[in-house]
Amino acid sequence: PDAIFCANDEMALGVLDAARGEFGLRVPRDLSVIGFDDTAQAALEGYALTTLRQDVTGLAEAAVAALEEGAPARRLLPCAWVERATVRPPP
């Protein structure tokens, strides 16, 4: 694959470790890796993981509102692109 988008940063960090250590891939030259959450570990120099940052406060508020309404609700919450060193630009 050209890129792997992981459901969370923890999984993306595991992908980075495996790509580099087990498969000898150069990230992002050989493979782009993207996480989701923007955890503190994602910003560490050894990882510098590109990720999507979600609004945790907004997510909690939306969850409380959904519980108070007592009916299923669909909500779309914004997230922010945090580009670090694990993606290469498109050709």
JSON list of C-alpha atoms in Angstrom, two decimals:
[
{"chain": "A", "resi": 1, "resn": "PRO", "atom": "CA", "xyz": [0.00, 0.00, 0.00]},
{"chain": "A", "resi": 2, "resn": "ASP", "atom": "CA", "xyz": [0.96, 3.63, -0.43]},
{"chain": "A", "resi": 3, "resn": "ALA", "atom": "CA", "xyz": [-0.63, 4.70, 2.85]},
{"chain": "A", "resi": 4, "resn": "ILE", "atom": "CA", "xyz": [-2.34, 3.35, 5.95]},
{"chain": "A", "resi": 5, "resn": "PHE", "atom": "CA", "xyz": [-4.98, 5.35, 7.83]},
{"chain": "A", "resi": 6, "resn": "CYS", "atom": "CA", "xyz": [-5.47, 3.91, 11.32]},
{"chain": "A", "resi": 7, "resn": "ALA", "atom": "CA", "xyz": [-8.55, 4.19, 13.52]},
{"chain": "A", "resi": 8, "resn": "ASN", "atom": "CA", "xyz": [-6.45, 5.70, 16.32]},
{"chain": "A", "resi": 9, "resn": "ASP", "atom": "CA", "xyz": [-2.94, 6.90, 17.07]},
{"chain": "A", "resi": 10, "resn": "GLU", "atom": "CA", "xyz": [-2.02, 3.88, 19.15]},
{"chain": "A", "resi": 11, "resn": "MET", "atom": "CA", "xyz": [-2.58, 1.57, 16.19]},
{"chain": "A", "resi": 12, "resn": "ALA", "atom": "CA", "xyz": [-0.72, 3.99, 13.89]},
{"chain": "A", "resi": 13, "resn": "LEU", "atom": "CA", "xyz": [2.30, 3.97, 16.21]},
{"chain": "A", "resi": 14, "resn": "GLY", "atom": "CA", "xyz": [2.30, 0.17, 16.04]},
{"chain": "A", "resi": 15, "resn": "VAL", "atom": "CA", "xyz": [2.15, 0.35, 12.24]},
{"chain": "A", "resi": 16, "resn": "LEU", "atom": "CA", "xyz": [5.10, 2.76, 12.27]},
{"chain": "A", "resi": 17, "resn": "ASP", "atom": "CA", "xyz": [7.13, 0.44, 14.50]},
{"chain": "A", "resi": 18, "resn": "ALA", "atom": "CA", "xyz": [6.36, -2.57, 12.32]},
{"chain": "A", "resi": 19, "resn": "ALA", "atom": "CA", "xyz": [6.92, -0.74, 9.03]},
{"chain": "A", "resi": 20, "resn": "ARG", "atom": "CA", "xyz": [10.30, 0.55, 10.13]},
{"chain": "A", "resi": 21, "resn": "GLY", "atom": "CA", "xyz": [11.53, -2.34, 12.28]},
{"chain": "A", "resi": 22, "resn": "GLU", "atom": "CA", "xyz": [10.09, -5.49, 10.71]},
{"chain": "A", "resi": 23, "resn": "PHE", "atom": "CA", "xyz": [9.79, -4.45, 7.08]},
{"chain": "A", "resi": 24, "resn": "GLY", "atom": "CA", "xyz": [12.60, -1.90, 6.75]},
{"chain": "A", "resi": 25, "resn": "LEU", "atom": "CA", "xyz": [10.30, 0.69, 5.18]},
{"chain": "A", "resi": 26, "resn": "ARG", "atom": "CA", "xyz": [11.14, 4.38, 5.18]},
{"chain": "A", "resi": 27, "resn": "VAL", "atom": "CA", "xyz": [8.22, 6.45, 6.39]},
{"chain": "A", "resi": 28, "resn": "PRO", "atom": "CA", "xyz": [7.00, 8.52, 4.59]},
{"chain": "A", "resi": 29, "resn": "ARG", "atom": "CA", "xyz": [9.14, 7.75, 1.52]},
{"chain": "A", "resi": 30, "resn": "ASP", "atom": "CA", "xyz": [7.87, 4.16, 1.16]},
{"chain": "A", "resi": 31, "resn": "LEU", "atom": "CA", "xyz": [4.66, 4.38, 3.18]},
{"chain": "A", "resi": 32, "resn": "SER", "atom": "CA", "xyz": [2.52, 7.18, 4.60]},
{"chain": "A", "resi": 33, "resn": "VAL", "atom": "CA", "xyz": [0.90, 6.56, 7.99]},
{"chain": "A", "resi": 34, "resn": "ILE", "atom": "CA", "xyz": [-1.95, 8.58, 9.50]},
{"chain": "A", "resi": 35, "resn": "GLY", "atom": "CA", "xyz": [-3.57, 8.23, 12.91]},
{"chain": "A", "resi": 36, "resn": "PHE", "atom": "CA", "xyz": [-6.66, 9.60, 14.59]},
{"chain": "A", "resi": 37, "resn": "ASP", "atom": "CA", "xyz": [-6.83, 11.26, 18.05]},
{"chain": "A", "resi": 38, "resn": "ASP", "atom": "CA", "xyz": [-3.65, 13.39, 18.25]},
{"chain": "A", "resi": 39, "resn": "THR", "atom": "CA", "xyz": [-2.41, 11.78, 21.43]},
{"chain": "A", "resi": 40, "resn": "ALA", "atom": "CA", "xyz": [0.69, 13.07, 23.21]},
{"chain": "A", "resi": 41, "resn": "GLN", "atom": "CA", "xyz": [2.74, 10.14, 21.89]},
{"chain": "A", "resi": 42, "resn": "ALA", "atom": "CA", "xyz": [1.94, 11.12, 18.30]},
{"chain": "A", "resi": 43, "resn": "ALA", "atom": "CA", "xyz": [3.91, 14.33, 18.73]},
{"chain": "A", "resi": 44, "resn": "LEU", "atom": "CA", "xyz": [7.05, 12.63, 20.07]},
{"chain": "A", "resi": 45, "resn": "GLU", "atom": "CA", "xyz": [10.10, 13.26, 17.90]},
{"chain": "A", "resi": 46, "resn": "GLY", "atom": "CA", "xyz": [10.65, 9.57, 17.18]},
{"chain": "A", "resi": 47, "resn": "TYR", "atom": "CA", "xyz": [7.16, 9.27, 15.71]},
{"chain": "A", "resi": 48, "resn": "ALA", "atom": "CA", "xyz": [6.02, 12.74, 14.55]},
{"chain": "A", "resi": 49, "resn": "LEU", "atom": "CA", "xyz": [2.78, 11.07, 13.46]},
{"chain": "A", "resi": 50, "resn": "THR", "atom": "CA", "xyz": [0.41, 12.86, 11.12]},
{"chain": "A", "resi": 51, "resn": "THR", "atom": "CA", "xyz": [-3.05, 12.57, 12.64]},
{"chain": "A", "resi": 52, "resn": "LEU", "atom": "CA", "xyz": [-6.54, 13.98, 12.91]},
{"chain": "A", "resi": 53, "resn": "ARG", "atom": "CA", "xyz": [-7.36, 15.84, 16.13]},
{"chain": "A", "resi": 54, "resn": "GLN", "atom": "CA", "xyz": [-10.90, 15.52, 17.35]},
{"chain": "A", "resi": 55, "resn": "ASP", "atom": "CA", "xyz": [-12.68, 17.98, 19.61]},
{"chain": "A", "resi": 56, "resn": "VAL", "atom": "CA", "xyz": [-12.91, 15.90, 22.79]},
{"chain": "A", "resi": 57, "resn": "THR", "atom": "CA", "xyz": [-14.98, 18.53, 24.64]},
{"chain": "A", "resi": 58, "resn": "GLY", "atom": "CA", "xyz": [-17.40, 18.80, 21.73]},
{"chain": "A", "resi": 59, "resn": "LEU", "atom": "CA", "xyz": [-17.62, 15.02, 21.54]},
{"chain": "A", "resi": 60, "resn": "ALA", "atom": "CA", "xyz": [-18.47, 14.79, 25.26]},
{"chain": "A", "resi": 61, "resn": "GLU", "atom": "CA", "xyz": [-21.04, 17.56, 24.96]},
{"chain": "A", "resi": 62, "resn": "ALA", "atom": "CA", "xyz": [-22.67, 15.85, 21.97]},
{"chain": "A", "resi": 63, "resn": "ALA", "atom": "CA", "xyz": [-22.79, 12.56, 23.87]},
{"chain": "A", "resi": 64, "resn": "VAL", "atom": "CA", "xyz": [-24.47, 14.20, 26.88]},
{"chain": "A", "resi": 65, "resn": "ALA", "atom": "CA", "xyz": [-26.97, 15.98, 24.62]},
{"chain": "A", "resi": 66, "resn": "ALA", "atom": "CA", "xyz": [-27.81, 12.70, 22.88]},
{"chain": "A", "resi": 67, "resn": "LEU", "atom": "CA", "xyz": [-28.41, 11.01, 26.23]},
{"chain": "A", "resi": 68, "resn": "GLU", "atom": "CA", "xyz": [-30.59, 13.88, 27.43]},
{"chain": "A", "resi": 69, "resn": "GLU", "atom": "CA", "xyz": [-32.67, 13.80, 24.25]},
{"chain": "A", "resi": 70, "resn": "GLY", "atom": "CA", "xyz": [-33.27, 10.08, 24.70]},
{"chain": "A", "resi": 71, "resn": "ALA", "atom": "CA", "xyz": [-33.47, 9.46, 20.97]},
{"chain": "A", "resi": 72, "resn": "PRO", "atom": "CA", "xyz": [-30.83, 8.38, 18.50]},
{"chain": "A", "resi": 73, "resn": "ALA", "atom": "CA", "xyz": [-29.22, 11.37, 16.87]},
{"chain": "A", "resi": 74, "resn": "ARG", "atom": "CA", "xyz": [-26.63, 11.84, 14.20]},
{"chain": "A", "resi": 75, "resn": "ARG", "atom": "CA", "xyz": [-24.03, 14.51, 14.78]},
{"chain": "A", "resi": 76, "resn": "LEU", "atom": "CA", "xyz": [-21.15, 15.65, 12.65]},
{"chain": "A", "resi": 77, "resn": "LEU", "atom": "CA", "xyz": [-18.22, 17.03, 14.65]},
{"chain": "A", "resi": 78, "resn": "PRO", "atom": "CA", "xyz": [-15.23, 18.81, 13.13]},
{"chain": "A", "resi": 79, "resn": "CYS", "atom": "CA", "xyz": [-11.67, 17.54, 13.35]},
{"chain": "A", "resi": 80, "resn": "ALA", "atom": "CA", "xyz": [-8.34, 19.15, 12.50]},
{"chain": "A", "resi": 81, "resn": "TRP", "atom": "CA", "xyz": [-5.57, 17.84, 10.24]},
{"chain": "A", "resi": 82, "resn": "VAL", "atom": "CA", "xyz": [-2.25, 17.76, 12.13]},
{"chain": "A", "resi": 83, "resn": "GLU", "atom": "CA", "xyz": [0.49, 17.20, 9.58]},
{"chain": "A", "resi": 84, "resn": "ARG", "atom": "CA", "xyz": [3.80, 15.98, 10.92]},
{"chain": "A", "resi": 85, "resn": "ALA", "atom": "CA", "xyz": [6.43, 13.74, 9.34]},
{"chain": "A", "resi": 86, "resn": "THR", "atom": "CA", "xyz": [4.61, 10.54, 8.36]},
{"chain": "A", "resi": 87, "resn": "VAL", "atom": "CA", "xyz": [2.96, 11.57, 5.10]},
{"chain": "A", "resi": 88, "resn": "ARG", "atom": "CA", "xyz": [4.48, 12.49, 1.78]},
{"chain": "A", "resi": 89, "resn": "PRO", "atom": "CA", "xyz": [2.91, 14.97, -0.59]},
{"chain": "A", "resi": 90, "resn": "PRO", "atom": "CA", "xyz": [0.99, 13.56, -3.55]},
{"chain": "A", "resi": 91, "resn": "PRO", "atom": "CA", "xyz": [2.99, 13.07, -6.76]}
]
